[in-house]
Every structure is written in structure tokens, then in C-alpha cells.
Tab-separated table of C-alpha atoms and ligand atoms in Angstrom:
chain	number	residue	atom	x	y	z
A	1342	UNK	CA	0.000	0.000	0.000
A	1343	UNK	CA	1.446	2.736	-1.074
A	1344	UNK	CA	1.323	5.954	1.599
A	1345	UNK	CA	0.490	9.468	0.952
A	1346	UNK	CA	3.593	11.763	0.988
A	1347	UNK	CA	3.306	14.628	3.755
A	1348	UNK	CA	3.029	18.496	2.607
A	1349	UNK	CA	6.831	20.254	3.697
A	1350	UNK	CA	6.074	21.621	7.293
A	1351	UNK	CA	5.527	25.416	6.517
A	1352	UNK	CA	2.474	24.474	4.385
A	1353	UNK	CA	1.308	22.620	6.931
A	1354	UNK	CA	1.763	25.067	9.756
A	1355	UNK	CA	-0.094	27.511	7.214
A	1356	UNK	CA	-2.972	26.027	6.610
A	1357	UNK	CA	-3.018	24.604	10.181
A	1358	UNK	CA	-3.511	28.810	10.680
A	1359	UNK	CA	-5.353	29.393	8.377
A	1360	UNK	CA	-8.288	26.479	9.472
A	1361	UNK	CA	-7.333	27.787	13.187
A	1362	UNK	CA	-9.698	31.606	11.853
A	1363	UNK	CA	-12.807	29.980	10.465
A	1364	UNK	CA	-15.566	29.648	12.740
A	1365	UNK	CA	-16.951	26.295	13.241
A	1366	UNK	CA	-19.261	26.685	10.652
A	1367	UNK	CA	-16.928	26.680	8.260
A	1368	UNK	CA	-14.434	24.499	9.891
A	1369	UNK	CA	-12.971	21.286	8.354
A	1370	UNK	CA	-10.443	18.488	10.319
A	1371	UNK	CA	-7.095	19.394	10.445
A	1372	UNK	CA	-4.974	17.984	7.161
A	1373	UNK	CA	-3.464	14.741	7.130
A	1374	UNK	CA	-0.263	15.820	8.064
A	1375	UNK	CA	-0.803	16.953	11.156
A	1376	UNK	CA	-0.980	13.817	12.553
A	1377	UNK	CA	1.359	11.757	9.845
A	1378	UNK	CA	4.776	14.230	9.267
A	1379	UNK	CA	7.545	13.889	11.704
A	1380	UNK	CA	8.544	17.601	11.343
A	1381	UNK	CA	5.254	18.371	13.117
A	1382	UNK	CA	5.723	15.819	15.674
A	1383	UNK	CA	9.555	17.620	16.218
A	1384	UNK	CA	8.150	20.799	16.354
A	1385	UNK	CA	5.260	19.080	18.571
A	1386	UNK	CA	7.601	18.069	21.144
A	1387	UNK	CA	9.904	21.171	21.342
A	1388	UNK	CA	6.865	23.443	21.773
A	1389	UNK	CA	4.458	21.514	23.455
A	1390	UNK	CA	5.708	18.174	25.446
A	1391	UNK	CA	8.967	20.081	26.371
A	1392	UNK	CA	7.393	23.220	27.592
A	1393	UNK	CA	3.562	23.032	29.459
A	1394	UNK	CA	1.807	20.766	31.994
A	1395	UNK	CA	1.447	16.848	31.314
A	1396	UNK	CA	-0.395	15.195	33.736
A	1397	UNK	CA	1.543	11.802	35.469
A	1398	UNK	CA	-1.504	10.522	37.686
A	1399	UNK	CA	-3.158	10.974	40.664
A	1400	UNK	CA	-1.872	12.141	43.992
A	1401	UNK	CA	-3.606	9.175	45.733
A	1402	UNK	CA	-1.810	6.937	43.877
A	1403	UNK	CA	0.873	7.738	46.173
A	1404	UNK	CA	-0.794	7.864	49.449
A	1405	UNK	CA	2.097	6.832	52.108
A	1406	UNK	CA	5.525	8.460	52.429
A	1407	UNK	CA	8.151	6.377	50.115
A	1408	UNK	CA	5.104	5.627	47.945
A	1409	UNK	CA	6.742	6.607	44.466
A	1410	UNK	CA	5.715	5.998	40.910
A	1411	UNK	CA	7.809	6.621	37.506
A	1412	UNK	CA	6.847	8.587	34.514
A	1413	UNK	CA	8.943	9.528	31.712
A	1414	UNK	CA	7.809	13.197	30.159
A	1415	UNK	CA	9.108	13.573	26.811
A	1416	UNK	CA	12.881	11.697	27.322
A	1417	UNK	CA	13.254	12.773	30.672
A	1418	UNK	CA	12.622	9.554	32.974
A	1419	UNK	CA	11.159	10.907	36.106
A	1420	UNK	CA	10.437	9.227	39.641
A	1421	UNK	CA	7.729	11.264	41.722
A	1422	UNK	CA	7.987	10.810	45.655
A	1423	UNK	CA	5.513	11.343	48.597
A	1424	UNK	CA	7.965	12.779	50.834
A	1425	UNK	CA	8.183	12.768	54.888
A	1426	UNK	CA	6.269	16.011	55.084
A	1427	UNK	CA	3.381	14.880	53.179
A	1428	UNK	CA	4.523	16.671	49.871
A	1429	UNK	CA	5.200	15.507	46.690
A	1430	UNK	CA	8.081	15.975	44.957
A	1431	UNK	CA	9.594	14.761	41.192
A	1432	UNK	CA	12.746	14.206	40.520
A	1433	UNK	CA	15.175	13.074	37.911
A	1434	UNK	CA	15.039	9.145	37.772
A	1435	UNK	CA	18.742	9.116	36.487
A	1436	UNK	CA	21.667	8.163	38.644
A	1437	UNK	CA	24.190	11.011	39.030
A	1438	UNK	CA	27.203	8.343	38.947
A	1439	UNK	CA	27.410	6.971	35.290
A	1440	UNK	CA	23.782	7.647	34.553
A	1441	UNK	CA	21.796	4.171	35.096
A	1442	UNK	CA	17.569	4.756	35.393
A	1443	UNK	CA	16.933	4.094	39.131
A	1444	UNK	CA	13.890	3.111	39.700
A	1445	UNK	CA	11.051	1.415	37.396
A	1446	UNK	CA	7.078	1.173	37.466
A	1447	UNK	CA	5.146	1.935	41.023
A	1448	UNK	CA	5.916	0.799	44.343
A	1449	UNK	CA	7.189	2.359	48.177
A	1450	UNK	CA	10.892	2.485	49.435
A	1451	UNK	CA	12.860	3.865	52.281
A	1452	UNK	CA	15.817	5.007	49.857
A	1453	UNK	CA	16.671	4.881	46.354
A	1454	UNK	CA	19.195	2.465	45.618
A	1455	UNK	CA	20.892	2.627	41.921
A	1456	UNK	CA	21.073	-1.350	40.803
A	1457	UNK	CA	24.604	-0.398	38.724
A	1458	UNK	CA	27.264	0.203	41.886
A	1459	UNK	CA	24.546	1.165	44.750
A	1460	UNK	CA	24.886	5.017	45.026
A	1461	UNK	CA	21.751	5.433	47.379
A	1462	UNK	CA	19.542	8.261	47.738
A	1463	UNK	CA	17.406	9.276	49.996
A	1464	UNK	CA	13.120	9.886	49.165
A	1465	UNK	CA	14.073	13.846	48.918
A	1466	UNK	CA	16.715	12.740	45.880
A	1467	UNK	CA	19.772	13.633	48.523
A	1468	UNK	CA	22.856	11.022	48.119
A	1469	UNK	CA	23.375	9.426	51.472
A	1470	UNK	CA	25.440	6.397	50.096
A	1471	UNK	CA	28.347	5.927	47.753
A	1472	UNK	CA	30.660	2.521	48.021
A	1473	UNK	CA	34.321	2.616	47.714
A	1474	UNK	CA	33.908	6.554	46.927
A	1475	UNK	CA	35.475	7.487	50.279
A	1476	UNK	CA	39.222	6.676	48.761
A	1477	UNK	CA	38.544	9.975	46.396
A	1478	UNK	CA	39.628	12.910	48.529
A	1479	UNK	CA	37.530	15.704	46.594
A	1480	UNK	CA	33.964	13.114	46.740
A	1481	UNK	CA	31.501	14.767	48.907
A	1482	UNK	CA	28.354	13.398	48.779
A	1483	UNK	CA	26.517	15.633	50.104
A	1484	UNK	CA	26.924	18.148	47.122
A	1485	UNK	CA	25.011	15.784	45.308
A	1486	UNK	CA	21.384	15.238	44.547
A	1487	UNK	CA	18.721	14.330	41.971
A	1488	UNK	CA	17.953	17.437	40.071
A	1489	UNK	CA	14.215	18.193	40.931
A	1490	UNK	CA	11.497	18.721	38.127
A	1491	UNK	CA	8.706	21.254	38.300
A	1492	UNK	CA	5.375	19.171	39.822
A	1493	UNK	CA	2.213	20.404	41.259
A	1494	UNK	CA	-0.783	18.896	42.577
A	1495	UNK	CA	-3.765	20.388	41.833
A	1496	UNK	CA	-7.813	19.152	42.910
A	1497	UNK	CA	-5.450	15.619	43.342
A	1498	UNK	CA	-4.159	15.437	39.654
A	1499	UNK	CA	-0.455	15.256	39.508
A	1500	UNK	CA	1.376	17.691	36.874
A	1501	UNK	CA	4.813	17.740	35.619
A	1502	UNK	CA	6.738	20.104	33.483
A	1503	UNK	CA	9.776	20.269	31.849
A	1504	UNK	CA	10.141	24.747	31.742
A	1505	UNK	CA	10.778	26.338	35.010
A	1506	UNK	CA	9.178	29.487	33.521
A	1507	UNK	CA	5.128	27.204	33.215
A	1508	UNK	CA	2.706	29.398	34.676
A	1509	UNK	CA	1.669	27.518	37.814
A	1510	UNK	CA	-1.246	25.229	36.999
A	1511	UNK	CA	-3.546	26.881	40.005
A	1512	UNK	CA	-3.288	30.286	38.127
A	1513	UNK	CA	-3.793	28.542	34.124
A	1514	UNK	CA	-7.011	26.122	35.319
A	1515	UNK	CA	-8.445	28.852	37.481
A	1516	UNK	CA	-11.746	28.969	35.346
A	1517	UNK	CA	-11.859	25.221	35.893
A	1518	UNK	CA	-11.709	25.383	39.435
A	1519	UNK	CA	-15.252	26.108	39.823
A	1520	UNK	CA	-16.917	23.692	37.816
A	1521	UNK	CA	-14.949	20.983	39.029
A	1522	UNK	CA	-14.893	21.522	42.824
A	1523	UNK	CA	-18.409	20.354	43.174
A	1524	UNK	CA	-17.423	16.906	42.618
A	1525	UNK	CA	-15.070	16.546	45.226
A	1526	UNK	CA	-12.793	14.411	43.102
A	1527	UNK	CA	-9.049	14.478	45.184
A	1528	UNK	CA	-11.132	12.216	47.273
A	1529	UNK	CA	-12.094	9.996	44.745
A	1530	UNK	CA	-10.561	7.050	45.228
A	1531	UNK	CA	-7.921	5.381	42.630
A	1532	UNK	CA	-9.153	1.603	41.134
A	1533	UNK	CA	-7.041	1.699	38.592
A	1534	UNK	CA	-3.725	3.094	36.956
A	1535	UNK	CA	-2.426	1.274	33.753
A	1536	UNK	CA	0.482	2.302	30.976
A	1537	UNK	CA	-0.253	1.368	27.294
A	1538	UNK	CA	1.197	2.138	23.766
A	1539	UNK	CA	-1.758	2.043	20.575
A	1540	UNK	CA	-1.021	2.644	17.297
A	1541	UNK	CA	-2.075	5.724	16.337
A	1542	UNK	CA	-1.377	9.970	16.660
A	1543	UNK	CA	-2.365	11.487	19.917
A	1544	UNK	CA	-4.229	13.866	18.896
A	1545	UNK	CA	-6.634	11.634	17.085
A	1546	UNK	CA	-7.233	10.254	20.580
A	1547	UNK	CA	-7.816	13.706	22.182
A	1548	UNK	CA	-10.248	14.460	19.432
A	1549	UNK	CA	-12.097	11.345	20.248
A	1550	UNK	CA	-11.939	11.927	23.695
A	1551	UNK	CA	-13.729	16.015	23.057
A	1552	UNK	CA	-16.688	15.142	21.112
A	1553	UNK	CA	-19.789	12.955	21.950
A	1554	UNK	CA	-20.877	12.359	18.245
A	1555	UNK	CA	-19.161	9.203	18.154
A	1556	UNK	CA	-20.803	7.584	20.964
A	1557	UNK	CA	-24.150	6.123	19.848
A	1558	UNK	CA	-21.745	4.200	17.370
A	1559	UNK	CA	-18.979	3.404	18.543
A	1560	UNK	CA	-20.179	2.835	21.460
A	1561	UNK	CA	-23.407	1.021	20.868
A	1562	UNK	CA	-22.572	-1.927	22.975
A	1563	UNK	CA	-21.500	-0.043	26.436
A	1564	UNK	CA	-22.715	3.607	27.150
A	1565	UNK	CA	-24.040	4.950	23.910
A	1566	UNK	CA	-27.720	4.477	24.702
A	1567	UNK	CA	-27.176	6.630	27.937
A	1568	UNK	CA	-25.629	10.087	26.084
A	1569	UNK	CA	-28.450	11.813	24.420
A	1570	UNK	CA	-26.785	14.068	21.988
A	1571	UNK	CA	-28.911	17.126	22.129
A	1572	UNK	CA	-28.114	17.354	25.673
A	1573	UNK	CA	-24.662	17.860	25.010
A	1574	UNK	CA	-23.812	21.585	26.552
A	1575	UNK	CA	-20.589	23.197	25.762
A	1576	UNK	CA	-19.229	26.483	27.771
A	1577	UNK	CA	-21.138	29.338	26.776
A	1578	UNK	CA	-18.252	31.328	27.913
A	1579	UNK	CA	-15.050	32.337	24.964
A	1580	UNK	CA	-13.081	29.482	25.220
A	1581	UNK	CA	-10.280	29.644	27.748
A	1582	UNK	CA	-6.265	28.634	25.917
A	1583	UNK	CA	-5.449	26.378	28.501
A	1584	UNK	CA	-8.852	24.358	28.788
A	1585	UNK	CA	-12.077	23.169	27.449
A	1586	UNK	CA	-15.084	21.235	28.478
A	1587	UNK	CA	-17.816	19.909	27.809
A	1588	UNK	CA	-21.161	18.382	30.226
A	1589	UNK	CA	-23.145	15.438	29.786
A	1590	UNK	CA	-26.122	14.613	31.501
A	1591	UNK	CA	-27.458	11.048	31.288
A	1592	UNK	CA	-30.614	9.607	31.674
A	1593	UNK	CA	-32.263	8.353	34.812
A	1594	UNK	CA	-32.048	4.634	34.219
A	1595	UNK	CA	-27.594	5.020	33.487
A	1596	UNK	CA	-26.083	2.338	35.290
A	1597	UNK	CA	-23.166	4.180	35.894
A	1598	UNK	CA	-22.520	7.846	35.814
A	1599	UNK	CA	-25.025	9.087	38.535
A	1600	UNK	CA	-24.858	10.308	42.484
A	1601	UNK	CA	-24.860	7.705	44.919
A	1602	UNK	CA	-27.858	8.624	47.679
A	1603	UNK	CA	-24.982	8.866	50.628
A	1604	UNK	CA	-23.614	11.859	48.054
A	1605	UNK	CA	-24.929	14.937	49.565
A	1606	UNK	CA	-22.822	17.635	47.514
A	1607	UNK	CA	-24.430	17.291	44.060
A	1608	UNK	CA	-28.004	18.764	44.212
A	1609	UNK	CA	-31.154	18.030	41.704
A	1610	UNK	CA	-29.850	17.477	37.868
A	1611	UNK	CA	-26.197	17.894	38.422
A	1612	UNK	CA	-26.409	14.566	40.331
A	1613	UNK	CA	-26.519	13.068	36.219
A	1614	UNK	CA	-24.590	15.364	35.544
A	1615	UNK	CA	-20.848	14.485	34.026
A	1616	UNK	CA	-18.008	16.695	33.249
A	1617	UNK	CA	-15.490	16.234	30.804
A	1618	UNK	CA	-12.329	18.548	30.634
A	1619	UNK	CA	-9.714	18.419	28.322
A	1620	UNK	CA	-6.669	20.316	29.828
A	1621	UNK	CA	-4.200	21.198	26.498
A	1622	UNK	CA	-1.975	19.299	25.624
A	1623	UNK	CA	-3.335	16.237	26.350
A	1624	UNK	CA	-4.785	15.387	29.739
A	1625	UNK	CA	-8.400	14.392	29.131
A	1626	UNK	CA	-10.932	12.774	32.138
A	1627	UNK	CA	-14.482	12.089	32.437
A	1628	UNK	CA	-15.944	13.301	36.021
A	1629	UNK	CA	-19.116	11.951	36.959
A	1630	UNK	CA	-20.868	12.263	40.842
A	1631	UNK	CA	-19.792	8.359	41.124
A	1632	UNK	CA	-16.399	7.792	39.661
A	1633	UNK	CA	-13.756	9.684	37.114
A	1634	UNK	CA	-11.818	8.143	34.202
A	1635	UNK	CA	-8.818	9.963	32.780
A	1636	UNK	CA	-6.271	9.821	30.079
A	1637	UNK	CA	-3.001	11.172	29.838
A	1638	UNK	CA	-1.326	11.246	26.359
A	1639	UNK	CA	2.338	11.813	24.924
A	1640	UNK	CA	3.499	10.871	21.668
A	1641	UNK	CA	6.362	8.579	21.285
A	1642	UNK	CA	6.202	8.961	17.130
A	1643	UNK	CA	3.637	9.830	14.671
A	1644	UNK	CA	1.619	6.476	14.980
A	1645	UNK	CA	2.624	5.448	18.259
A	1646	UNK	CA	0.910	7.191	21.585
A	1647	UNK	CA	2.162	6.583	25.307
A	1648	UNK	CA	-1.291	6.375	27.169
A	1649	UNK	CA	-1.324	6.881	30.763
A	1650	UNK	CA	-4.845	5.713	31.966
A	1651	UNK	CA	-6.590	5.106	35.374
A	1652	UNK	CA	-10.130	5.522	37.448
A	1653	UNK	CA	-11.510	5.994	40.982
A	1654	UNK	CA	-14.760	5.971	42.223
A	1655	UNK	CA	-16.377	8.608	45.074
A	1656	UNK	CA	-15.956	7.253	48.337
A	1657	UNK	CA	-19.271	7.012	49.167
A	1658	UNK	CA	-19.656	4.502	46.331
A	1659	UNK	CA	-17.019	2.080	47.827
A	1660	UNK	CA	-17.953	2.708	51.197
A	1661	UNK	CA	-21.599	1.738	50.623
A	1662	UNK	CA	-20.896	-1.454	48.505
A	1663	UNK	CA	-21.199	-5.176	50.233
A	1664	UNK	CA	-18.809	-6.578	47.968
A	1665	UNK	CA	-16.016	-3.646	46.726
A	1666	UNK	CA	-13.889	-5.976	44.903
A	1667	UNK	CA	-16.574	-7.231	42.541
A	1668	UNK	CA	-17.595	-3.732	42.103
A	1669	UNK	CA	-13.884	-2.676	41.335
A	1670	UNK	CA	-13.228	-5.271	38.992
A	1671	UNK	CA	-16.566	-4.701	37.373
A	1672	UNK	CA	-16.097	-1.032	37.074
A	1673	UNK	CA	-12.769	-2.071	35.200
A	1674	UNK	CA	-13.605	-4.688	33.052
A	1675	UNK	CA	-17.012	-2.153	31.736
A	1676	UNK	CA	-14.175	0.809	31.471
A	1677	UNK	CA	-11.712	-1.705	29.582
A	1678	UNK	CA	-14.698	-2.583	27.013
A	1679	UNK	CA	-15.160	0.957	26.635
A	1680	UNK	CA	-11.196	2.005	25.895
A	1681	UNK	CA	-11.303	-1.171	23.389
A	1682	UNK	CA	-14.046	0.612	21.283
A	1683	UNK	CA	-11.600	3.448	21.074
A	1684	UNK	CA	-9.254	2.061	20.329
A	1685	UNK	CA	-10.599	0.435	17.406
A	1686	UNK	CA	-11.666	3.640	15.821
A	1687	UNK	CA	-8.397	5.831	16.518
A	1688	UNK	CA	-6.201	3.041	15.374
A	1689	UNK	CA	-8.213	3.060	12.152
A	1690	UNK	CA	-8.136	6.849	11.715
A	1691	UNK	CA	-4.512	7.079	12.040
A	1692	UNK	CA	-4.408	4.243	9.143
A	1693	UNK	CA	-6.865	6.693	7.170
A	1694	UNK	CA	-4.440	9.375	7.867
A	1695	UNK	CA	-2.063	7.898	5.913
A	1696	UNK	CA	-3.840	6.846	2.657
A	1697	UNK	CA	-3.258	8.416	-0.588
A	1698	UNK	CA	-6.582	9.577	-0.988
A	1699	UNK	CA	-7.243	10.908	2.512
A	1700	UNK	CA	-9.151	14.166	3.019
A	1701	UNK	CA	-10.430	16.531	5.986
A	1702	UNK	CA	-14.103	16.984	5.778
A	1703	UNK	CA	-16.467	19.368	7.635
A	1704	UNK	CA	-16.981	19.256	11.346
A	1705	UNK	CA	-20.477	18.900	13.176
A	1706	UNK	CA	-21.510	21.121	15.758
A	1707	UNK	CA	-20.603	18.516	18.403
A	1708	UNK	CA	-16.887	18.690	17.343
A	1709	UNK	CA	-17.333	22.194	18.936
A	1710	UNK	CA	-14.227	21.317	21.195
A	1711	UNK	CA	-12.316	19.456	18.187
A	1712	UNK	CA	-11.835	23.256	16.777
A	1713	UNK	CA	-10.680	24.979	19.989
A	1714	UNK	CA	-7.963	22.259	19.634
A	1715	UNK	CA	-7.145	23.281	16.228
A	1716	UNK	CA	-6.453	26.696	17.493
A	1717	UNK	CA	-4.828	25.866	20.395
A	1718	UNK	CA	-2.367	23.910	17.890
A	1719	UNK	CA	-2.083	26.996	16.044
A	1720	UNK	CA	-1.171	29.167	18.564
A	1721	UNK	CA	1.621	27.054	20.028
A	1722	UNK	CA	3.530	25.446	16.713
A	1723	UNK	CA	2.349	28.453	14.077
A	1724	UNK	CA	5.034	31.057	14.144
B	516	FES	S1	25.386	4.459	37.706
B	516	FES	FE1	24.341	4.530	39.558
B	516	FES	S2	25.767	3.827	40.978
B	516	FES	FE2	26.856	3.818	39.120
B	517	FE2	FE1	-15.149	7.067	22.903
């Protein structure tokens, strides 16, 4: 099969602009080579995974201090640490001997202990340990620590960046603050917190994960019978550059998706009532009064997506149910089926993407959000 040949990257940037100043009326998806030339993905990581806010998980998946877990932004292998104090800091997850990754996956220590020649480290990234290094006069081990990386918790979301200059996330998802607090959701409580590659862009998975059109489809066999489109309500406000959102309120008889009676905060129809924010680049979750599911996205090349993906449920939910492991595992397996019909479909359009004869067409009204990433695009890679 023969695959079409990207446009140079300055006529992609421009009409990547120019699309970015039509209104959605008149808006098409972005070309082909957005998501299929590796000059944009360059450009992509320079300006966008190098620079702003990716999310690396929840807060309580980290609950005790030693509790760590590992996430790599961009090619910078990070460990993040609950520390003595109840903080949580993020540090370089590189050994400052000859360089060997320190520690891997999820799990609680006392120190950090490099498996090349044991340099040790302490949970605040101090060196408290160095064999054999005391026959080198000039060693002093106390001049030496894991360079720390910019991390800030914010409503119990974890977020790392790369640019000491990031405006602090508190300040840049202040107009979020308010719609989300209702929920409650740093008490939420995590089920589930998985790392997966898929073939395909990632932004063809942040597009899926903005607009509700696809749902009676795709997902036909799990919860497309419970969105009714035309309830769909987008912000009424001018979209904000570091956010969007969008609500969905489902239908009495949802299985899933609705207040539990011990939930007193949510009052009359926002107890159906989900959220969905999208905070740019890539961190994406679905808030609903009875549980949250989020996705957290970085490229690792044009076809190939890192996907960072977990749930939780309110606590009144688990603290109410006779039998919270069946409930847990059912929650997953339902959320699994779900992530498979995605799959499916942004796997495919990323094959799409790359055919000869592959076009943008015109975007529906609920793609609303699908535009405000367009221009969000535009303003970080156009020049
Ligand atoms: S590389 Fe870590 S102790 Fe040598
Ligand atoms: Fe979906």
C-alpha cells in the first residue's frame, strides 16, 4: 500500500492557521499531516511536550511516604515521591554516577538504591550512600542530589513540566476550578492506573476523547444508549487557551454515571450530571458524581501514543458497597470494554491518515471542542 507523501512543514503550519480563523461553521479536520509528518511531531515536542503541563496521575496513587511511581515526560525519565512532610516531589530518575535509570514502574521504598554500583539516595533525591567513593579525597556526597522537576498537585491530579518558567497550573485552570470543585474528586478514590502504547497519533485520541458524536456508534454496545446528543452543553463562555469542556447529563435509568444517595454535595440534575475537561496538551478525564476516568497522552512517534490511563470511584460509592472488589473489577472490566471501542476507531483513523486519498471533511456542531484544539495547535507550533 502505497502511503500518501506529507506536505513540507511550513504548508502545513499555514494552513493549520489558516483552518485555526474559520468559525466552526466553516471548519474542516485538520490535514493529514498533522498527525502523519515527523517535522510536526519535532516541532510538537519542542513546543508543546517540552514546555507546558502533562499530567503523570493521581496524587492518591501515592498515598504513604516512600510511595513513588515513575513517569517519563518527553525523554526525561522521572520518579515522583511522597515525601516525609506529606509533599510531593519529582525528581530526575537518572543516577548522578554513570547515569543508570533508578527506579522502574510503582511501588514504596525507604531510599533509592541505583542497581549499577549502589549510590543510594534518599526519598528527597539527597545522596546518602556511595561505596568505595570514600578513597577519592575531593567526593563529597553531600553536594550531590537528583535534580528536581517542576510538579504540582492540583484538585489531586499530579502535573509535571519540563520549563521552570510554566505558569503555575492553580493560576492557568483557574476557570476550571469552579466547575470541578463540586465533585469533590481528590477524594475519589484510585481503582485503577495502567500504561499502554496504541497505534495511532495522539491527537486523534484527544479528538475522540472532546466530542460525543461518536458515541451512539462506537459505542453502541457499552454507554451509547445513555448520552443523548442534544443534551450535550458546551461552555457558553469564549473558550479559555489552557482548557475546554464539555457536560453530559445522562438519563435516569444510566447504570453508571449518577450520584450515589450517601452523596450529599451534588443537588437536583447535576447529580446526572458528568463533566469532561480536556486540559491542552493532552490530559483528558471524564468526572461523573460516582467515579472519574482519565487519560493522559504523549506521543512517542507519529503512529505510536504513550497512554497513561486510570479511574476511581467517590468514596461514598465504595464505602456503601457489600462486595467492593466485585464492584472494582466490574467497574474495570465495563471501562476496559469501553477504551477497546476506542481504540478500534483511533487506530483506524490514524491508518486513514495515511492513505493516498485521505481528506479533511467538515466538522459537526458537536466537534465544537475538536476546533478549539485546532487553534490551540495553532497558537503554540504556528510562528
Ligand atoms: S550508575 Fe548509579 S551507581 Fe553507578
Ligand atoms: Fe469514545
Amino acid at each position: 500500500m502505497s502511503v500518501k507523501a506529507c506536505k513540507p512543514l511550513e504548508n502545513i503550519l499555514k494552513d493549520l492557521s489558516a483552518l485555526a480563523l474559520l468559525p466552526l461553521e466553516e471548519a474542516t479536520a485538520m490535514d493529514p499531516g498533522v498527525y502523519t509528518s515527523a517535522a510536526f511531531l519535532a516541532l510538537e515536542r519542542e513546543k508543546i511536550f517540552q514546555r507546558q503541563w502533562i499530567c503523570a496521575g493521581l496524587s492518591a496513587d501515592i498515598p504513604e511516604t516512600g510511595d513513588y511511581t515513575c513517569f517519563d515526560l518527553d525523554s526525561q525519565p522521572i520518579v515522583i515521591m511522597r515525601q516525609s512532610d506529606g509533599g510531593i516531589e519529582a525528581f530526575s530518575n537518572v543516577c548522578r554516577h554513570r547515569m543508570m535509570t533508578l527506579l522502574e514502574g510503582s511501588g514504596s521504598c525507604r531510599r533509592i538504591v541505583c542497581p549499577y554500583h549502589a549510590w543510594t539516595y534518599g526519598i528527597d533525591g539527597q545522596l546518602i550512600a556511595a561505596p568505595q567513593m570514600q578513597e577519592r579525597p575531593d567526593f563529597r556526597k553531600d553536594e550531590i542530589s537528583l535534580p528536581k522537576i517542576r510538579c504540582e498537585v492540583w484538585h489531586g491530579w499530579i502535573y509535571l513540566t519540563l520549563d521552570q518558567d510554566a505558569e503555575p497550573v492553580s493560576a492557568l485552570l483557574a476557570g476550571l476550578e469552579p466547575l470541578v470543585s463540586p465533585y469533590n474528586m481528590q477524594h475519589y478514590v484510585p481503582i485503577a492506573r495502567q500504561q499502554q502504547v496504541w497505534s495511532t497519533n495522539w491527537k486523534h485520541l484527544t479528538e475522540n476523547f472532546m466530542e460525543g458524536y461518536h458515541l451512539p456508534v462506537t459505542h453502541k454496545a457499552t454507554v451509547g444508549g445513555y448520552f443523548p446528543l442534544e443534551d450535550t452543553q458546551f461552555s457558553e463562555q469564549k473558550p479559555d487557551p489552557a482548557f475546554t469542556y464539555q457536560f453530559f447529563t445522562k438519563t435516569g435509568d444510566a447504570p453508571v454515571g449518577t450520584a450515589h444517595p450517601d452523596n450529599k454535595r451534588l443537588k437536583g440534575k447535576q447529580r446526572r450530571t458528568s463533566i469532561l475537561p480536556t486540559v491542552f496538551p493532552s490530559h483528558m478525564y471524564a468526572l461523573a458524581p460516582d467515579h472519574f476516568w482519565y487519560l493522559s497522552l504523549q506521543p512517542l512517534g507519529p503512529g505510536e501514543v504513550a497512554i497513561l490511563y486510570g479511574a476511581a470511584l467517590a468514596p461514598e460509592v465504595l464505602a456503601a458497597s457489600e462486595e467492593p472488589k466485585n464492584l472494582i473489577n466490574e467497574t474495570c472490566s465495563f471501562l476496559d470494554q469501553v477504551n477497546a471501542e476506542d481504540r478500534m476507531v483511533v487506530e483506524g483513523i490514524y491508518r486513514g491518515a495515511q492513505a493516498p486519498l485521505s481528506m479533511p471533511g467538515p466538522l459537526c456542531w458537536l466537534e465544537k471542542e475538536n476546533h478549539e484544539f485546532t487553534q490551540y495547535l495553532a497558537r503554540q507550533l504556528c510562528p
